[in-house]
């Protein structure tokens, strides 16, 4: 039996060497609060490339300064960010991995001084800021910021762009009826709420012809919120609009109690893959090689995104290979210890 976890996957113009993706994880490590890559990012991401992950997805990277979750987020809102990102790309690629960047805007979840933006003026929860309801100019300016960020990502040499439309951040806030109470063409009907994401994708695609991923929250975990069936519909639209992979996370749109268990979001990736006929990524408490292999062999997803387990074990691909009896080649300098 071939081990699917270590099978390459071709997406557009790139071939991922295996199905293991480092899930985007904010490091909040821009100590100068200028959004620029620091030594930490170079060491952290390159270590996972040495560890043989196929695709390294760089954390939520803000397309505009007020779109950061914290002042220490990575940024791509200015040309001065390109050099640091380019160095990061070169270092990761030199270790044989592909590298993507998650383009993000925090919306009402930004924890910053000054004005924050959202589709409607509703705070996430008590104690958090009430955002300004975005006007037409704000909408236009953020769509254009995503486009400029995509151009910079291209210049830095990234292989993949992922648009962050999950976890209750700005794009997700437009999609969900719980957070979008607008009366204009960006609110109300399902199609109207989808419009902002659609326009962001179109702007990104006007400058980017590489693989495009979108991360979604496949359930709001709320009776009046979005369910996975809504995302099946949106995934069909996204496929028609040129999206290659739907990265299926869930929740965090409104405060809701969920009880995570191993692979708790895999069913979302499976349903979207089957019903929208699009490549999907599964994420969430996938920690064992055999668990990842089951997801792929049963055709429930095409990629596995790993978060916290890769923080604990940068060599998780090796750990999984040993568990699955796969002969994973080490980086040459590590041959004597592999
Ligand atoms: C420290 C940390 C930072 C995170 N930052 C992001 C992020 O920048 N973008 C994102 O989409 N998800 C983010 N997440 C969510 C992870 O990508 C992942 O979906 C989640 O941790 C579940 O996967 P896991 O059980 O393998 O950790 C973060 C998670 C952690 C633990």
Coordinates of C-alpha atoms and ligand atoms in Angstrom, one line a residue:
X1 CA 0.0 0.0 0.0
X2 CA 1.4 3.4 -0.8
X3 CA 1.4 5.9 2.0
X4 CA -0.8 8.8 0.9
X5 CA 0.6 11.2 3.5
X6 CA 3.9 11.3 1.6
X7 CA 2.4 11.4 -1.9
X8 CA 3.0 14.6 -3.9
X9 CA 0.0 16.8 -4.9
X10 CA 0.0 18.9 -7.9
X11 CA -1.9 22.2 -7.7
X12 CA -1.7 24.5 -10.7
X13 CA 1.9 25.3 -11.3
X14 CA 3.3 23.8 -8.1
X15 CA 3.8 20.3 -6.7
X16 CA 3.7 19.9 -3.0
X17 CA 6.1 17.1 -2.0
X18 CA 3.7 15.6 0.5
X19 CA 0.3 16.3 2.0
X20 CA 1.6 17.8 5.3
X21 CA 0.8 21.4 5.7
X22 CA 2.0 23.6 8.6
X23 CA -1.3 25.3 9.6
X24 CA -1.0 29.1 9.8
X25 CA -0.3 30.2 13.4
X26 CA 0.2 33.7 14.6
X27 CA 3.5 34.1 16.4
X28 CA 2.9 37.7 17.7
X29 CA 6.6 38.1 17.4
X30 CA 7.2 41.4 15.5
X31 CA 8.7 43.0 18.5
X32 CA 9.2 46.3 16.8
X33 CA 5.5 46.4 16.0
X34 CA 6.2 47.2 12.4
X35 CA 4.9 43.9 10.8
X36 CA 8.4 43.0 9.6
X37 CA 9.9 39.5 9.6
X38 CA 12.3 38.9 12.5
X39 CA 14.8 36.2 13.3
X40 CA 12.1 34.3 15.2
X41 CA 10.1 33.8 12.0
X42 CA 13.1 32.7 10.0
X43 CA 14.1 30.1 12.6
X44 CA 10.5 28.9 13.3
X45 CA 9.3 28.4 9.8
X46 CA 12.6 27.1 8.4
X47 CA 12.7 24.5 11.2
X48 CA 9.4 23.0 10.0
X49 CA 10.8 22.9 6.5
X50 CA 13.8 21.0 7.7
X51 CA 11.3 18.8 9.5
X52 CA 9.9 17.9 6.0
X53 CA 6.5 19.5 6.0
X54 CA 5.4 19.8 2.4
X55 CA 3.8 23.3 2.7
X56 CA 4.6 25.9 5.2
X57 CA 1.7 28.3 5.6
X58 CA 2.9 31.6 7.1
X59 CA 0.6 33.0 9.8
X60 CA -2.2 35.5 9.4
X61 CA -0.4 38.5 7.8
X62 CA -2.2 41.8 7.9
X63 CA -3.0 43.6 4.6
X64 CA -3.4 46.8 6.5
X65 CA -2.2 48.1 9.9
X66 CA -5.6 48.2 11.4
X67 CA -6.2 44.7 10.2
X68 CA -3.7 43.2 12.7
X69 CA -5.0 41.2 15.6
X70 CA -2.2 42.6 17.8
X71 CA 0.6 45.2 17.3
X72 CA 3.0 42.2 17.0
X73 CA 1.4 40.6 13.9
X74 CA 3.2 40.1 10.7
X75 CA 2.3 42.6 8.0
X76 CA 2.3 42.9 4.2
X77 CA 0.7 46.4 3.9
X78 CA 3.8 48.1 2.7
X79 CA 6.6 47.5 0.2
X80 CA 9.1 47.6 3.1
X81 CA 7.7 44.2 4.2
X82 CA 8.9 42.5 1.0
X83 CA 12.6 42.0 1.8
X84 CA 12.0 40.2 5.0
X85 CA 9.3 37.9 3.5
X86 CA 11.6 37.2 0.5
X87 CA 14.3 36.0 2.9
X88 CA 11.9 33.8 4.7
X89 CA 10.7 32.3 1.4
X90 CA 14.2 31.7 0.2
X91 CA 15.2 29.9 3.5
X92 CA 12.1 27.7 3.5
X93 CA 12.4 26.8 -0.2
X94 CA 16.1 26.0 0.3
X95 CA 15.0 23.2 2.6
X96 CA 12.7 21.7 -0.1
X97 CA 9.3 22.9 1.2
X98 CA 6.7 25.0 -0.6
X99 CA 5.6 28.1 1.2
X100 CA 2.3 30.0 1.4
X101 CA 1.1 33.1 3.1
X102 CA -2.2 33.7 4.8
X103 CA -3.5 37.2 3.9
X104 CA -5.7 38.6 6.7
X105 CA -7.7 41.4 8.1
X106 CA -8.8 41.1 11.8
X107 CA -12.0 43.2 11.4
X108 CA -13.7 43.6 14.8
X109 CA -11.3 41.2 16.5
X110 CA -8.4 43.6 16.2
X111 CA -7.0 44.4 19.6
X112 CA -5.4 47.7 18.8
X113 CA -5.4 51.4 19.6
X114 CA -7.7 53.5 17.4
X115 CA -10.6 52.8 15.1
X116 CA -11.3 49.2 14.1
X117 CA -13.5 48.1 11.2
X118 CA -16.3 45.6 10.6
X119 CA -19.3 45.1 8.4
X120 CA -21.6 46.2 11.3
X121 CA -21.0 48.1 14.5
X122 CA -21.3 45.1 16.8
X123 CA -18.6 44.2 19.3
X124 CA -17.4 40.5 19.5
X125 CA -18.1 40.4 23.2
X126 CA -18.3 42.5 26.2
X127 CA -15.1 44.3 26.9
X128 CA -14.0 44.4 23.3
X129 CA -14.2 47.4 21.1
X130 CA -17.2 48.3 19.0
X131 CA -16.0 48.6 15.5
X132 CA -16.9 51.3 13.0
X133 CA -19.4 50.1 10.3
X134 CA -17.4 50.1 7.1
X135 CA -18.6 52.6 4.4
X136 CA -18.1 52.2 0.7
X137 CA -14.7 53.8 0.8
X138 CA -13.5 51.5 3.6
X139 CA -14.7 48.5 1.6
X140 CA -13.0 49.6 -1.6
X141 CA -9.7 50.4 0.3
X142 CA -9.5 47.0 2.0
X143 CA -10.3 45.1 -1.2
X144 CA -7.5 47.0 -2.9
X145 CA -5.2 46.3 0.1
X146 CA -5.7 42.6 -0.4
X147 CA -4.7 43.1 -4.1
X148 CA -1.6 45.0 -3.2
X149 CA -0.7 42.4 -0.6
X150 CA -1.0 39.7 -3.2
X151 CA 1.3 41.5 -5.5
X152 CA 3.9 41.8 -2.7
X153 CA 3.5 38.1 -1.9
X154 CA 4.2 37.4 -5.5
X155 CA 7.3 39.6 -5.5
X156 CA 8.5 37.8 -2.3
X157 CA 8.3 34.5 -4.1
X158 CA 5.5 32.7 -2.3
X159 CA 4.0 29.5 -3.9
X160 CA 0.6 29.8 -2.4
X161 CA -1.8 32.5 -1.2
X162 CA -4.4 31.7 1.4
X163 CA -7.2 34.2 2.1
X164 CA -8.2 34.1 5.7
X165 CA -12.0 34.0 5.7
X166 CA -12.4 32.1 9.0
X167 CA -12.4 32.5 12.8
X168 CA -14.6 35.6 12.8
X169 CA -12.1 37.9 11.2
X170 CA -13.2 40.5 8.7
X171 CA -14.1 38.4 5.7
X172 CA -15.9 35.9 7.9
X173 CA -17.8 38.8 9.5
X174 CA -19.2 39.7 6.1
X175 CA -20.3 36.2 5.4
X176 CA -22.2 35.4 8.6
X177 CA -25.6 36.8 9.3
X178 CA -24.7 37.0 12.9
X179 CA -22.1 39.7 12.3
X180 CA -23.3 41.3 9.1
X181 CA -26.5 43.4 9.5
X182 CA -25.9 45.7 6.5
X183 CA -28.7 47.0 4.3
X184 CA -26.5 47.6 1.2
X185 CA -25.3 45.3 -1.5
X186 CA -22.8 43.8 1.0
X187 CA -25.5 42.6 3.4
X188 CA -28.8 40.9 3.7
X189 CA -29.1 38.0 1.2
X190 CA -26.6 35.2 1.2
X191 CA -25.2 36.3 -2.2
X192 CA -24.8 39.8 -0.9
X193 CA -22.9 38.7 2.2
X194 CA -20.6 36.7 -0.1
X195 CA -19.9 39.7 -2.3
X196 CA -17.0 41.1 -0.2
X197 CA -15.1 37.8 -0.3
X198 CA -15.8 37.4 -4.0
X199 CA -14.4 40.9 -4.7
X200 CA -11.4 40.3 -2.6
X201 CA -10.7 37.0 -4.5
X202 CA -11.2 38.7 -7.8
X203 CA -8.7 41.4 -6.9
X204 CA -6.2 38.9 -5.7
X205 CA -6.6 36.8 -8.8
X206 CA -6.1 39.8 -11.0
X207 CA -2.4 39.8 -9.9
X208 CA -1.9 36.2 -8.8
X209 CA -2.2 33.1 -11.0
X210 CA -0.7 30.6 -8.5
X211 CA -2.6 28.3 -6.2
X212 CA -5.3 30.1 -4.2
X213 CA -6.6 28.7 -0.9
X214 CA -9.4 30.1 1.2
X215 CA -9.7 29.2 4.9
X216 CA -13.3 29.1 6.1
X217 CA -15.1 28.5 9.4
X218 CA -17.4 25.8 8.2
X219 CA -19.8 26.2 11.1
X220 CA -20.7 29.2 13.3
X221 CA -22.0 26.8 16.0
X222 CA -25.1 28.9 16.4
X223 CA -28.6 28.1 15.3
X224 CA -28.9 31.4 13.3
X225 CA -25.4 31.2 11.9
X226 CA -23.8 29.6 8.9
X227 CA -23.7 25.8 8.6
X228 CA -21.6 23.5 6.5
X229 CA -24.3 23.2 3.9
X230 CA -24.0 27.0 3.3
X231 CA -20.3 26.5 2.8
X232 CA -20.9 23.8 0.2
X233 CA -22.8 26.4 -1.8
X234 CA -20.1 28.9 -1.3
X235 CA -17.3 26.4 -2.1
X236 CA -19.1 25.8 -5.5
X237 CA -19.0 29.5 -6.2
X238 CA -15.4 29.8 -5.1
X239 CA -14.4 26.9 -7.4
X240 CA -16.0 28.7 -10.3
X241 CA -14.1 31.9 -9.3
X242 CA -10.8 30.1 -9.4
X243 CA -10.1 28.9 -5.8
X244 CA -8.1 25.7 -5.7
X245 CA -8.3 24.5 -2.1
X246 CA -10.8 25.1 0.8
X247 CA -9.0 24.9 4.1
X248 CA -11.8 23.8 6.5
X249 CA -11.7 25.2 10.0
X250 CA -14.7 26.2 12.1
X251 CA -16.1 28.6 14.7
X252 CA -14.9 31.8 16.5
X253 CA -17.4 34.0 14.7
X254 CA -19.4 34.5 17.9
X255 CA -18.5 33.2 21.3
X256 CA -19.8 29.7 21.3
X257 CA -19.0 26.6 23.4
X258 CA -17.6 23.7 21.4
X259 CA -16.1 20.5 22.6
X260 CA -13.2 19.6 20.3
X261 CA -12.2 16.0 19.8
X262 CA -9.6 14.4 17.5
X263 CA -10.4 15.3 14.0
X264 CA -13.5 17.3 15.0
X265 CA -13.5 19.4 11.8
X266 CA -12.7 16.6 9.3
X267 CA -16.3 16.0 8.5
X268 CA -16.6 19.6 7.2
X269 CA -13.6 19.0 4.8
X270 CA -15.2 15.7 3.7
X271 CA -18.6 17.1 3.0
X272 CA -17.3 20.1 1.1
X273 CA -14.9 18.0 -0.9
X274 CA -17.6 15.5 -1.9
X275 CA -20.5 17.9 -2.5
X276 CA -18.6 20.8 -4.1
X277 CA -16.0 18.7 -5.9
X278 CA -13.0 20.8 -4.8
X279 CA -9.7 20.0 -3.0
X280 CA -10.0 20.4 0.7
X281 CA -7.7 20.6 3.7
X282 CA -8.6 19.1 7.0
X283 CA -7.4 20.7 10.3
X284 CA -8.0 20.4 14.0
X285 CA -6.6 17.9 16.5
X286 CA -4.9 15.8 13.8
X287 CA -1.9 14.5 15.8
X288 CA -1.1 10.9 14.7
X289 CA 0.3 9.6 11.4
X290 CA -2.4 6.9 11.2
X291 CA -5.1 9.5 11.8
X292 CA -3.8 11.7 9.0
X293 CA -3.4 8.7 6.7
X294 CA -7.0 7.6 7.4
X295 CA -8.3 11.0 6.3
X296 CA -6.4 10.9 3.1
X297 CA -6.9 7.3 2.2
X298 CA -10.7 7.5 2.7
X299 CA -10.8 10.6 0.4
X300 CA -12.0 12.9 3.2
X301 CA -9.5 15.6 2.4
X302 CA -6.5 16.2 0.1
X303 CA -4.2 17.9 2.6
X304 CA -3.8 17.7 6.4
X305 CA -3.1 21.0 8.2
X306 CA -1.2 20.6 11.5
X307 CA -1.1 23.2 14.1
X308 CA -0.1 22.7 17.7
X309 CA 1.5 19.3 17.1
X310 CA 4.0 21.0 14.9
X311 CA 4.8 23.5 17.6
X312 CA 5.6 20.6 19.9
X313 CA 7.4 18.5 17.3
X314 CA 8.9 20.2 14.3
X315 CA 9.9 16.7 13.1
X316 CA 6.3 15.5 13.1
X317 CA 6.6 14.2 9.5
X318 CA 9.4 11.9 10.6
X319 CA 7.4 10.8 13.6
X320 CA 4.4 10.0 11.3
X321 CA 6.7 8.2 8.8
X322 CA 8.0 5.9 11.5
X323 CA 4.5 5.2 12.7
X324 CA 3.4 4.4 9.2
X325 CA 6.5 2.4 8.2
X326 CA 7.5 4.9 5.5
X327 CA 11.1 5.6 4.6
X328 CA 11.3 9.4 4.8
X329 CA 14.6 10.8 3.6
X330 CA 16.4 13.0 6.1
X331 CA 18.0 16.3 5.3
X332 CA 21.6 15.2 4.4
X333 CA 23.3 16.7 7.4
X334 CA 21.0 14.8 9.7
X335 CA 21.5 11.4 8.1
X336 CA 23.6 10.0 11.0
X337 CA 20.8 10.8 13.5
X338 CA 17.6 10.1 11.6
Ligands
LIG1 C1 -0.6 29.7 18.4 C2 -1.7 29.6 17.4 C3 -1.9 30.6 16.4 C4 -2.9 30.5 15.4 N1 -2.9 31.5 14.5 C5 -3.7 31.2 13.4 C6 -3.6 32.1 12.2 O1 -2.8 33.0 12.1 N2 -4.5 31.8 11.2 C7 -5.4 30.8 11.2 O2 -6.2 30.6 10.3 N3 -5.5 30.0 12.3 C8 -4.6 30.1 13.3 N4 -4.6 29.2 14.4 C9 -5.4 28.0 14.2 C10 -4.5 26.9 13.7 O3 -4.1 27.1 12.3 C11 -5.3 25.5 13.6 O4 -6.4 25.7 12.8 C12 -5.8 25.1 15.0 O5 -4.7 25.3 16.0 C13 -6.3 23.7 15.1 O6 -5.3 22.8 14.6 P1 -4.4 21.9 15.7 O7 -5.4 21.2 16.5 O8 -3.6 21.0 14.8 O9 -3.6 22.9 16.5 C14 -3.7 29.4 15.4 C15 -3.5 28.4 16.4 C16 -2.6 28.5 17.3 C17 -2.4 27.4 18.4

